[in-house]
Amino acid sequence: MKEDLYDQIILTLLQSELTYAIGLMRELGRKGQLEGDSNTAALKLPINAAEFKRIINVNVNANPKLASVFDGHNEDAALQFSAVDMLKEKRSLHDAKSIAILKEDMGECISILNAGTTEEKLGEETETANDPRKALGRVGSVAMQGSELVFFSDQADKGYREQTEMVYGIGVDKIERRVMVIFRGSRTPADWAANKDFHGISRPNPVKGLAEFANESSLPNEVYIHKGFDEYLHRADGTDEGIFEILMPILQKHNGYSLWVSGHSLGGGLASLFAVSAACRDDIPKPVNCITHAQPLVGDVRLFQSVRKLEESKHLLLLRTRNCEDGVPAVPAFSAKPSFTYTHIGMELKMYDDDRSKNIKLSKSEKKAKNFFLNFKAMMILFIIKAGKDRQKRAHSLREHLRRLELYEEKVRTLGSNLEDVCSNSSTMKM
């Protein structure tokens, strides 16, 4: 059974949500505030979804105050605690239309197990395939074991709210055969400093580093990028070797796996810029797949033009999801020094509240004067007028993204068979 677009969006959303929970869980483990062996287990890598769920269950059952600790950090504990279960369900049985499909999935899972990619053994393929109820009970277990976090970038000597560098994780999905880089959103003063430093910075156009585009006269030699995001993502020398030093051995170990990048809010902005960098490397499998949620703008029209080349050549597949009332995807509208207006990159899936006549809109990013004025208006409302604070907070949350995705599931599934299919469609779709 193959994933469709809806499944891919849901999975990246839940993975983005889990970066918040994992970071806080690791801090509680360092402080010895978890139950039993959980303090040690929370810090061990790799950690799979089954172990993560075990730690949560042990601590929620033994320590009801754990949820209030999460809430004290303004975390959506209920969604984070349920994310692993939802991940398991979406990955395994949600779209199983027949026993034939289920058997096909189990055959793939068992092949992976027989190759030694997980510790749990399910028995013989014939036994499982001929017993549908046994298969139903075991697919989820395989999915839980087959996805694991292999790297998490938090600083061990600093608390959850005291990190001075960006926080991201790298996961491996052995069932879907992908490596995932997930960036966390804003939680620390350093995160907010990166958000607010929205003056542009000039960088050599990474797309022209690809041999096929090196002599492309229509491409600029330089692009302007959000300075705070760029410096947060890259080392002081202007490279992003820090992440690639970790990522490349993982990709090499898992030959034939695809690369997926995701993140929420600040994490979405970092994810999109990192995906562009990855798509411009010859040693990264193509296409690079990127789905972000509620991300701000990251660059100027020159970056927009350059990314369009990556999309047309299938080096990069980029989709942004946003809720209509959320102001964050509309900022920053401009950079004062150097002076330029920001322009979104990639495809956009906009979701409207359920009291609107239209529900979703899928469109390609475009450079239009109207977009600047709409973004500028949203920027004023968000930062100067500060109107509708509760509504804004709700619209920006991953919980509200999840609610609308589930509400409009049927319509999202009709947009295309998967991310590649949607990114190949140049027409605007409203439903």
Short mmCIF file of C-alpha atoms in Angstrom, two decimals:
data_model
loop_
_atom_site.label_atom_id
_atom_site.label_comp_id
_atom_site.label_asym_id
_atom_site.label_seq_id
_atom_site.Cartn_x
_atom_site.Cartn_y
_atom_site.Cartn_z
CA MET A 1 0.00 0.00 0.00
CA LYS A 2 1.47 3.27 -1.12
CA GLU A 3 1.18 6.60 0.68
CA ASP A 4 -0.84 9.33 -0.96
CA LEU A 5 -0.53 13.10 -0.54
CA TYR A 6 -2.77 13.22 2.52
CA ASP A 7 -0.69 10.57 4.30
CA GLN A 8 2.55 12.38 3.47
CA ILE A 9 1.24 15.70 4.83
CA ILE A 10 -0.10 14.10 8.02
CA LEU A 11 3.16 12.24 8.67
CA THR A 12 5.32 15.37 8.32
CA LEU A 13 2.91 17.29 10.56
CA LEU A 14 3.09 14.68 13.31
CA GLN A 15 6.87 14.42 13.01
CA SER A 16 7.11 18.20 13.35
CA GLU A 17 4.93 18.04 16.47
CA LEU A 18 7.10 15.32 18.01
CA THR A 19 10.24 17.49 17.85
CA TYR A 20 8.75 19.62 20.64
CA ALA A 21 7.82 16.62 22.80
CA ILE A 22 11.15 14.83 22.29
CA GLY A 23 13.16 17.92 23.25
CA LEU A 24 11.21 18.38 26.48
CA MET A 25 11.26 14.66 27.29
CA ARG A 26 15.05 14.62 26.94
CA GLU A 27 15.40 17.54 29.34
CA LEU A 28 13.19 15.81 31.92
CA GLY A 29 15.36 12.72 31.51
CA ARG A 30 18.56 14.71 32.12
CA LYS A 31 17.03 16.17 35.29
CA GLY A 32 15.93 12.74 36.54
CA GLN A 33 12.27 13.75 36.59
CA LEU A 34 10.93 10.71 34.73
CA GLU A 35 9.91 7.37 36.20
CA GLY A 36 12.09 4.26 36.53
CA ASP A 37 14.44 3.62 33.62
CA SER A 38 12.82 6.37 31.57
CA ASN A 39 15.50 8.91 32.46
CA THR A 40 18.14 6.82 30.74
CA ALA A 41 15.87 5.54 27.96
CA ALA A 42 14.77 9.06 26.99
CA LEU A 43 18.35 10.01 26.12
CA LYS A 44 19.28 6.87 24.17
CA LEU A 45 19.56 7.06 20.40
CA PRO A 46 18.35 5.59 18.20
CA ILE A 47 14.87 5.53 19.70
CA ASN A 48 11.90 4.12 17.81
CA ALA A 49 8.24 5.05 18.09
CA ALA A 50 7.46 1.98 20.20
CA GLU A 51 10.04 2.93 22.84
CA PHE A 52 8.95 6.57 22.78
CA LYS A 53 5.36 5.48 23.36
CA ARG A 54 6.45 3.18 26.20
CA ILE A 55 8.23 6.02 27.98
CA ILE A 56 5.20 8.28 27.64
CA ASN A 57 2.79 5.60 28.85
CA VAL A 58 4.93 4.71 31.87
CA ASN A 59 5.20 8.32 32.93
CA VAL A 60 1.64 9.42 32.23
CA ASN A 61 0.27 6.44 34.17
CA ALA A 62 2.72 6.79 37.05
CA ASN A 63 2.91 10.57 37.13
CA PRO A 64 -0.28 12.44 36.16
CA LYS A 65 1.62 15.68 36.67
CA LEU A 66 3.69 15.03 33.54
CA ALA A 67 0.98 16.50 31.31
CA SER A 68 0.98 19.66 33.42
CA VAL A 69 4.76 19.91 33.01
CA PHE A 70 4.26 19.91 29.24
CA ASP A 71 1.42 22.43 29.58
CA GLY A 72 3.69 24.61 31.71
CA HIS A 73 5.93 24.94 28.66
CA ASN A 74 2.88 25.84 26.54
CA GLU A 75 3.11 22.48 24.79
CA ASP A 76 0.11 20.70 23.34
CA ALA A 77 0.58 17.63 25.49
CA ALA A 78 -2.56 15.84 24.31
CA LEU A 79 -1.55 16.09 20.66
CA GLN A 80 2.05 15.14 21.38
CA PHE A 81 1.06 12.11 23.44
CA SER A 82 -1.29 10.94 20.68
CA ALA A 83 1.09 11.66 17.79
CA VAL A 84 2.87 8.31 18.02
CA ASP A 85 -0.40 6.38 17.97
CA MET A 86 -1.65 8.43 15.05
CA LEU A 87 1.62 7.89 13.22
CA LYS A 88 1.24 4.16 13.69
CA GLU A 89 -2.37 4.11 12.53
CA LYS A 90 -1.80 6.30 9.47
CA ARG A 91 1.19 4.21 8.45
CA SER A 92 -0.49 0.85 8.75
CA LEU A 93 -4.21 0.21 8.60
CA HIS A 94 -6.04 3.46 7.86
CA ASP A 95 -6.29 2.88 4.11
CA ALA A 96 -6.30 -0.92 4.01
CA LYS A 97 -9.22 -1.49 1.65
CA SER A 98 -8.88 -5.25 1.42
CA ILE A 99 -7.05 -8.24 2.82
CA ALA A 100 -5.05 -8.37 -0.43
CA ILE A 101 -3.62 -4.92 0.26
CA LEU A 102 -2.91 -5.90 3.85
CA LYS A 103 -1.05 -9.02 2.71
CA GLU A 104 1.01 -6.92 0.32
CA ASP A 105 1.96 -4.59 3.16
CA MET A 106 2.83 -7.46 5.47
CA GLY A 107 5.01 -9.00 2.78
CA GLU A 108 6.97 -5.75 2.54
CA CYS A 109 7.24 -5.50 6.33
CA ILE A 110 8.39 -9.08 6.73
CA SER A 111 11.01 -8.62 4.03
CA ILE A 112 12.37 -5.74 6.05
CA LEU A 113 12.33 -7.77 9.23
CA ASN A 114 14.07 -10.72 7.60
CA ALA A 115 16.78 -8.32 6.46
CA GLY A 116 17.46 -7.58 10.11
CA THR A 117 16.26 -3.97 10.19
CA THR A 118 14.27 -4.33 13.42
CA GLU A 119 14.60 -6.34 16.57
CA GLU A 120 11.03 -7.68 16.67
CA LYS A 121 10.35 -10.96 14.79
CA LEU A 122 6.89 -11.67 13.48
CA GLY A 123 7.17 -15.31 12.51
CA GLU A 124 6.77 -16.84 9.11
CA GLU A 125 5.29 -14.85 6.23
CA THR A 126 2.82 -17.60 5.33
CA GLU A 127 1.46 -17.79 8.86
CA THR A 128 0.91 -14.03 9.06
CA ALA A 129 -0.54 -13.63 5.58
CA ASN A 130 -3.07 -16.44 6.13
CA ASP A 131 -4.30 -15.01 9.43
CA PRO A 132 -5.75 -11.54 8.72
CA ARG A 133 -6.55 -10.82 12.39
CA LYS A 134 -3.00 -11.63 13.41
CA ALA A 135 -1.75 -9.46 10.57
CA LEU A 136 -3.98 -6.58 11.65
CA GLY A 137 -2.52 -6.71 15.13
CA ARG A 138 1.05 -6.76 13.92
CA VAL A 139 1.26 -4.24 11.11
CA GLY A 140 1.19 -1.39 13.60
CA SER A 141 3.95 -2.99 15.65
CA VAL A 142 6.17 -3.26 12.60
CA ALA A 143 5.50 0.36 11.72
CA MET A 144 6.42 1.41 15.26
CA GLN A 145 9.69 -0.50 15.09
CA GLY A 146 10.46 0.54 11.52
CA SER A 147 10.67 4.28 12.19
CA GLU A 148 13.32 5.63 14.53
CA LEU A 149 15.05 8.82 15.55
CA VAL A 150 18.81 8.42 15.07
CA PHE A 151 20.01 11.96 15.87
CA PHE A 152 18.74 14.91 17.92
CA SER A 153 20.65 18.16 18.07
CA ASP A 154 19.76 19.58 21.48
CA GLN A 155 22.59 20.83 23.71
CA ALA A 156 23.01 18.57 26.73
CA ASP A 157 24.20 21.37 29.04
CA LYS A 158 21.20 23.63 28.34
CA GLY A 159 17.53 23.37 29.20
CA TYR A 160 14.59 23.03 26.84
CA ARG A 161 14.03 26.80 26.81
CA GLU A 162 17.72 27.68 26.99
CA GLN A 163 19.06 26.17 23.76
CA THR A 164 21.28 28.64 21.87
CA GLU A 165 21.34 26.76 18.56
CA MET A 166 18.58 25.48 16.29
CA VAL A 167 17.04 22.16 17.27
CA TYR A 168 16.45 19.43 14.70
CA GLY A 169 16.27 15.68 14.47
CA ILE A 170 17.10 13.07 11.86
CA GLY A 171 14.94 9.99 11.53
CA VAL A 172 15.02 6.84 9.43
CA ASP A 173 11.86 5.19 8.11
CA LYS A 174 12.73 1.64 7.11
CA ILE A 175 9.29 0.84 5.75
CA GLU A 176 8.91 3.85 3.45
CA ARG A 177 12.71 3.85 2.84
CA ARG A 178 13.35 7.47 3.65
CA VAL A 179 15.64 9.61 5.78
CA MET A 180 13.89 12.55 7.44
CA VAL A 181 15.31 15.86 8.70
CA ILE A 182 12.83 17.65 10.96
CA PHE A 183 13.38 21.17 12.33
CA ARG A 184 11.71 22.36 15.53
CA GLY A 185 9.83 25.65 15.72
CA SER A 186 10.37 28.58 18.10
CA ARG A 187 10.80 27.87 21.81
CA THR A 188 13.89 29.81 22.94
CA PRO A 189 15.23 33.39 22.93
CA ALA A 190 17.74 32.29 20.28
CA ASP A 191 14.86 31.05 18.10
CA TRP A 192 13.06 34.37 18.40
CA ALA A 193 16.24 36.30 17.68
CA ALA A 194 16.54 34.39 14.42
CA ASN A 195 12.91 35.15 13.58
CA LYS A 196 13.29 38.87 14.19
CA ASP A 197 16.52 39.34 12.22
CA PHE A 198 14.66 39.49 8.91
CA HIS A 199 17.05 41.80 7.06
CA GLY A 200 18.29 40.08 3.93
CA ILE A 201 21.73 38.67 3.34
CA SER A 202 23.29 38.03 -0.07
CA ARG A 203 24.46 34.51 -0.83
CA PRO A 204 25.89 32.91 -3.99
CA ASN A 205 23.05 31.24 -5.87
CA PRO A 206 23.31 27.55 -4.90
CA VAL A 207 21.38 26.45 -7.99
CA LYS A 208 24.20 27.67 -10.24
CA GLY A 209 26.44 25.24 -8.42
CA LEU A 210 24.73 22.43 -10.30
CA ALA A 211 26.47 21.66 -13.59
CA GLU A 212 23.23 21.77 -15.59
CA PHE A 213 22.48 25.32 -14.44
CA ALA A 214 26.02 26.73 -14.17
CA ASN A 215 25.69 28.65 -17.46
CA GLU A 216 22.00 29.46 -17.16
CA SER A 217 21.89 33.15 -18.05
CA SER A 218 18.37 33.60 -16.71
CA LEU A 219 19.49 32.76 -13.18
CA PRO A 220 21.02 35.45 -10.91
CA ASN A 221 24.49 34.92 -9.50
CA GLU A 222 23.26 35.85 -6.01
CA VAL A 223 20.06 35.43 -4.03
CA TYR A 224 18.83 37.30 -0.95
CA ILE A 225 17.77 35.23 2.04
CA HIS A 226 16.33 35.92 5.50
CA LYS A 227 19.48 36.76 7.49
CA GLY A 228 18.34 35.29 10.81
CA PHE A 229 17.32 31.97 9.28
CA ASP A 230 20.42 31.75 7.12
CA GLU A 231 22.83 32.34 10.02
CA TYR A 232 20.88 30.01 12.31
CA LEU A 233 20.97 27.26 9.72
CA HIS A 234 24.55 27.70 8.55
CA ARG A 235 27.90 27.90 10.21
CA ALA A 236 29.69 31.24 10.40
CA ASP A 237 31.69 30.34 7.28
CA GLY A 238 28.49 30.40 5.23
CA THR A 239 28.21 26.64 4.74
CA ASP A 240 25.76 24.15 6.18
CA GLU A 241 28.30 21.39 6.61
CA GLY A 242 27.25 21.06 10.24
CA ILE A 243 24.03 19.27 9.31
CA PHE A 244 25.44 17.49 6.29
CA GLU A 245 28.30 16.09 8.38
CA ILE A 246 25.62 14.24 10.36
CA LEU A 247 23.24 13.53 7.50
CA MET A 248 25.55 12.16 4.80
CA PRO A 249 26.79 9.07 6.70
CA ILE A 250 23.14 8.23 7.48
CA LEU A 251 22.16 8.54 3.81
CA GLN A 252 25.17 6.49 2.75
CA LYS A 253 24.27 3.77 5.25
CA HIS A 254 20.74 3.66 3.85
CA ASN A 255 21.51 3.53 0.16
CA GLY A 256 18.45 4.05 -2.04
CA TYR A 257 16.47 5.94 0.60
CA SER A 258 14.83 9.26 -0.31
CA LEU A 259 15.37 12.48 1.67
CA TRP A 260 12.39 14.22 3.29
CA VAL A 261 12.57 17.54 5.14
CA SER A 262 9.89 19.13 7.30
CA GLY A 263 9.22 21.57 10.11
CA HIS A 264 6.66 23.90 11.69
CA SER A 265 6.83 27.72 11.85
CA LEU A 266 10.50 28.69 12.26
CA GLY A 267 11.29 25.02 11.67
CA GLY A 268 9.43 25.22 8.36
CA GLY A 269 11.50 28.19 7.22
CA LEU A 270 14.72 26.40 8.13
CA ALA A 271 13.45 23.22 6.46
CA SER A 272 12.72 24.93 3.14
CA LEU A 273 16.14 26.60 3.01
CA PHE A 274 17.88 23.36 3.95
CA ALA A 275 15.90 21.48 1.30
CA VAL A 276 17.10 23.97 -1.34
CA SER A 277 20.71 23.44 -0.24
CA ALA A 278 20.27 19.65 -0.31
CA ALA A 279 18.69 19.76 -3.77
CA CYS A 280 21.77 21.57 -5.06
CA ARG A 281 24.18 18.80 -4.02
CA ASP A 282 25.19 16.03 -6.37
CA ASP A 283 25.54 13.50 -3.54
CA ILE A 284 21.91 13.76 -2.38
CA PRO A 285 19.26 11.50 -4.00
CA LYS A 286 16.66 13.39 -6.03
CA PRO A 287 14.11 14.64 -5.69
CA VAL A 288 14.48 16.18 -2.25
CA ASN A 289 10.98 16.17 -0.72
CA CYS A 290 9.93 18.99 1.60
CA ILE A 291 6.58 19.62 3.32
CA THR A 292 6.40 22.48 5.81
CA HIS A 293 3.64 23.81 8.03
CA ALA A 294 2.91 27.48 8.82
CA GLN A 295 6.35 28.61 7.67
CA PRO A 296 7.34 32.27 7.25
CA LEU A 297 8.87 33.68 4.06
CA VAL A 298 12.57 32.99 3.53
CA GLY A 299 13.88 34.83 0.44
CA ASP A 300 13.48 37.27 -2.43
CA VAL A 301 12.30 36.92 -6.02
CA ARG A 302 15.76 35.75 -7.12
CA LEU A 303 15.52 32.79 -4.76
CA PHE A 304 11.98 32.21 -6.04
CA GLN A 305 13.19 32.13 -9.66
CA SER A 306 16.05 29.80 -8.81
CA VAL A 307 13.89 27.38 -6.80
CA ARG A 308 11.46 27.24 -9.72
CA LYS A 309 14.31 25.75 -11.80
CA LEU A 310 14.87 23.10 -9.13
CA GLU A 311 11.17 22.27 -9.18
CA GLU A 312 10.93 22.09 -12.97
CA SER A 313 13.93 19.74 -13.11
CA LYS A 314 12.50 17.55 -10.29
CA HIS A 315 15.47 18.23 -8.03
CA LEU A 316 13.10 19.59 -5.38
CA LEU A 317 9.45 18.98 -4.44
CA LEU A 318 8.27 21.64 -1.99
CA LEU A 319 4.81 22.07 -0.47
CA ARG A 320 3.79 24.52 2.23
CA THR A 321 0.59 24.10 4.26
CA ARG A 322 -0.99 27.09 5.99
CA ASN A 323 -4.25 28.10 7.62
CA CYS A 324 -5.97 31.10 6.10
CA GLU A 325 -6.14 33.18 9.31
CA ASP A 326 -2.49 32.57 10.29
CA GLY A 327 -0.32 35.67 9.91
CA VAL A 328 3.05 33.93 10.28
CA PRO A 329 3.21 32.66 6.64
CA ALA A 330 2.77 36.28 5.52
CA VAL A 331 5.86 37.61 7.33
CA PRO A 332 8.29 39.12 6.86
CA ALA A 333 6.84 41.17 3.99
CA PHE A 334 10.04 43.06 3.23
CA SER A 335 13.66 43.70 4.14
CA ALA A 336 14.64 47.32 4.73
CA LYS A 337 18.38 46.80 4.36
CA PRO A 338 19.05 45.62 1.72
CA SER A 339 15.71 46.67 0.31
CA PHE A 340 13.58 43.89 -1.24
CA THR A 341 10.21 42.22 -0.84
CA TYR A 342 9.93 38.61 0.25
CA THR A 343 8.37 36.01 -2.04
CA HIS A 344 7.25 32.50 -1.12
CA ILE A 345 8.70 29.42 -2.82
CA GLY A 346 7.10 26.08 -3.66
CA MET A 347 3.48 24.97 -3.81
CA GLU A 348 0.98 26.18 -1.21
CA LEU A 349 -1.96 24.35 0.32
CA LYS A 350 -4.16 26.91 2.08
CA MET A 351 -6.85 25.62 4.41
CA TYR A 352 -9.85 27.75 5.40
CA ASP A 353 -11.94 27.58 8.55
CA ASP A 354 -15.04 25.43 8.29
CA ASP A 355 -17.36 28.45 8.28
CA ARG A 356 -16.07 29.53 4.87
CA SER A 357 -17.64 28.67 1.51
CA LYS A 358 -14.34 27.27 0.21
CA ASN A 359 -12.28 24.78 2.16
CA ILE A 360 -8.86 24.40 0.52
CA LYS A 361 -6.80 26.04 -2.21
CA LEU A 362 -3.72 24.58 -3.88
CA SER A 363 -1.53 26.95 -5.91
CA LYS A 364 2.01 27.62 -7.04
CA SER A 365 3.88 30.49 -5.39
CA GLU A 366 3.89 33.58 -7.56
CA LYS A 367 5.55 36.98 -7.59
CA LYS A 368 2.69 39.48 -7.47
CA ALA A 369 2.44 43.04 -6.17
CA LYS A 370 -0.84 42.03 -4.48
CA ASN A 371 1.00 39.42 -2.42
CA PHE A 372 3.32 42.06 -0.97
CA PHE A 373 0.45 44.27 0.18
CA LEU A 374 -1.37 41.33 1.72
CA ASN A 375 1.81 40.25 3.50
CA PHE A 376 2.49 43.80 4.70
CA LYS A 377 -1.04 44.05 6.08
CA ALA A 378 -0.65 40.74 7.90
CA MET A 379 2.72 41.88 9.28
CA MET A 380 1.16 45.04 10.73
CA ILE A 381 -1.72 43.10 12.29
CA LEU A 382 0.60 40.47 13.76
CA PHE A 383 3.35 42.68 15.20
CA ILE A 384 1.98 46.23 15.51
CA ILE A 385 -1.77 46.03 16.06
CA LYS A 386 -1.62 42.56 17.64
CA ALA A 387 -5.30 42.03 16.88
CA GLY A 388 -7.03 38.65 17.27
CA LYS A 389 -4.22 37.11 19.33
CA ASP A 390 -6.20 34.03 20.35
CA ARG A 391 -7.43 33.45 16.82
CA GLN A 392 -3.89 33.81 15.48
CA LYS A 393 -2.48 31.39 18.04
CA ARG A 394 -5.13 28.82 17.18
CA ALA A 395 -4.65 29.17 13.41
CA HIS A 396 -0.87 28.80 13.74
CA SER A 397 -1.00 25.66 15.87
CA LEU A 398 -0.29 22.20 14.54
CA ARG A 399 -3.46 21.00 16.28
CA GLU A 400 -5.55 23.30 14.08
CA HIS A 401 -3.62 22.20 10.99
CA LEU A 402 -4.40 18.60 11.90
CA ARG A 403 -8.09 19.37 12.54
CA ARG A 404 -8.53 20.99 9.14
CA LEU A 405 -6.58 18.31 7.32
CA GLU A 406 -8.81 15.64 8.81
CA LEU A 407 -11.91 17.73 8.13
CA TYR A 408 -10.99 18.14 4.46
CA GLU A 409 -9.37 14.72 4.04
CA GLU A 410 -11.45 13.67 1.04
CA LYS A 411 -10.71 16.88 -0.84
CA VAL A 412 -6.98 16.77 -0.06
CA ARG A 413 -6.80 13.20 -1.36
CA THR A 414 -8.25 14.34 -4.70
CA LEU A 415 -5.50 16.95 -5.26
CA GLY A 416 -2.99 14.37 -6.47
CA SER A 417 -1.67 10.90 -5.85
CA ASN A 418 1.39 12.12 -3.94
CA LEU A 419 3.76 15.06 -3.45
CA GLU A 420 5.42 14.60 -6.84
CA ASP A 421 2.07 14.54 -8.60
CA VAL A 422 0.91 17.73 -6.89
CA CYS A 423 4.15 19.60 -7.53
CA SER A 424 3.89 18.73 -11.23
CA ASN A 425 0.50 20.45 -11.43
CA SER A 426 0.78 24.12 -12.34
CA SER A 427 -2.94 24.92 -12.06
CA THR A 428 -4.70 26.47 -9.09
CA MET A 429 -7.33 24.27 -7.44
CA LYS A 430 -10.05 25.55 -5.10
CA MET A 431 -12.54 23.33 -3.27
#
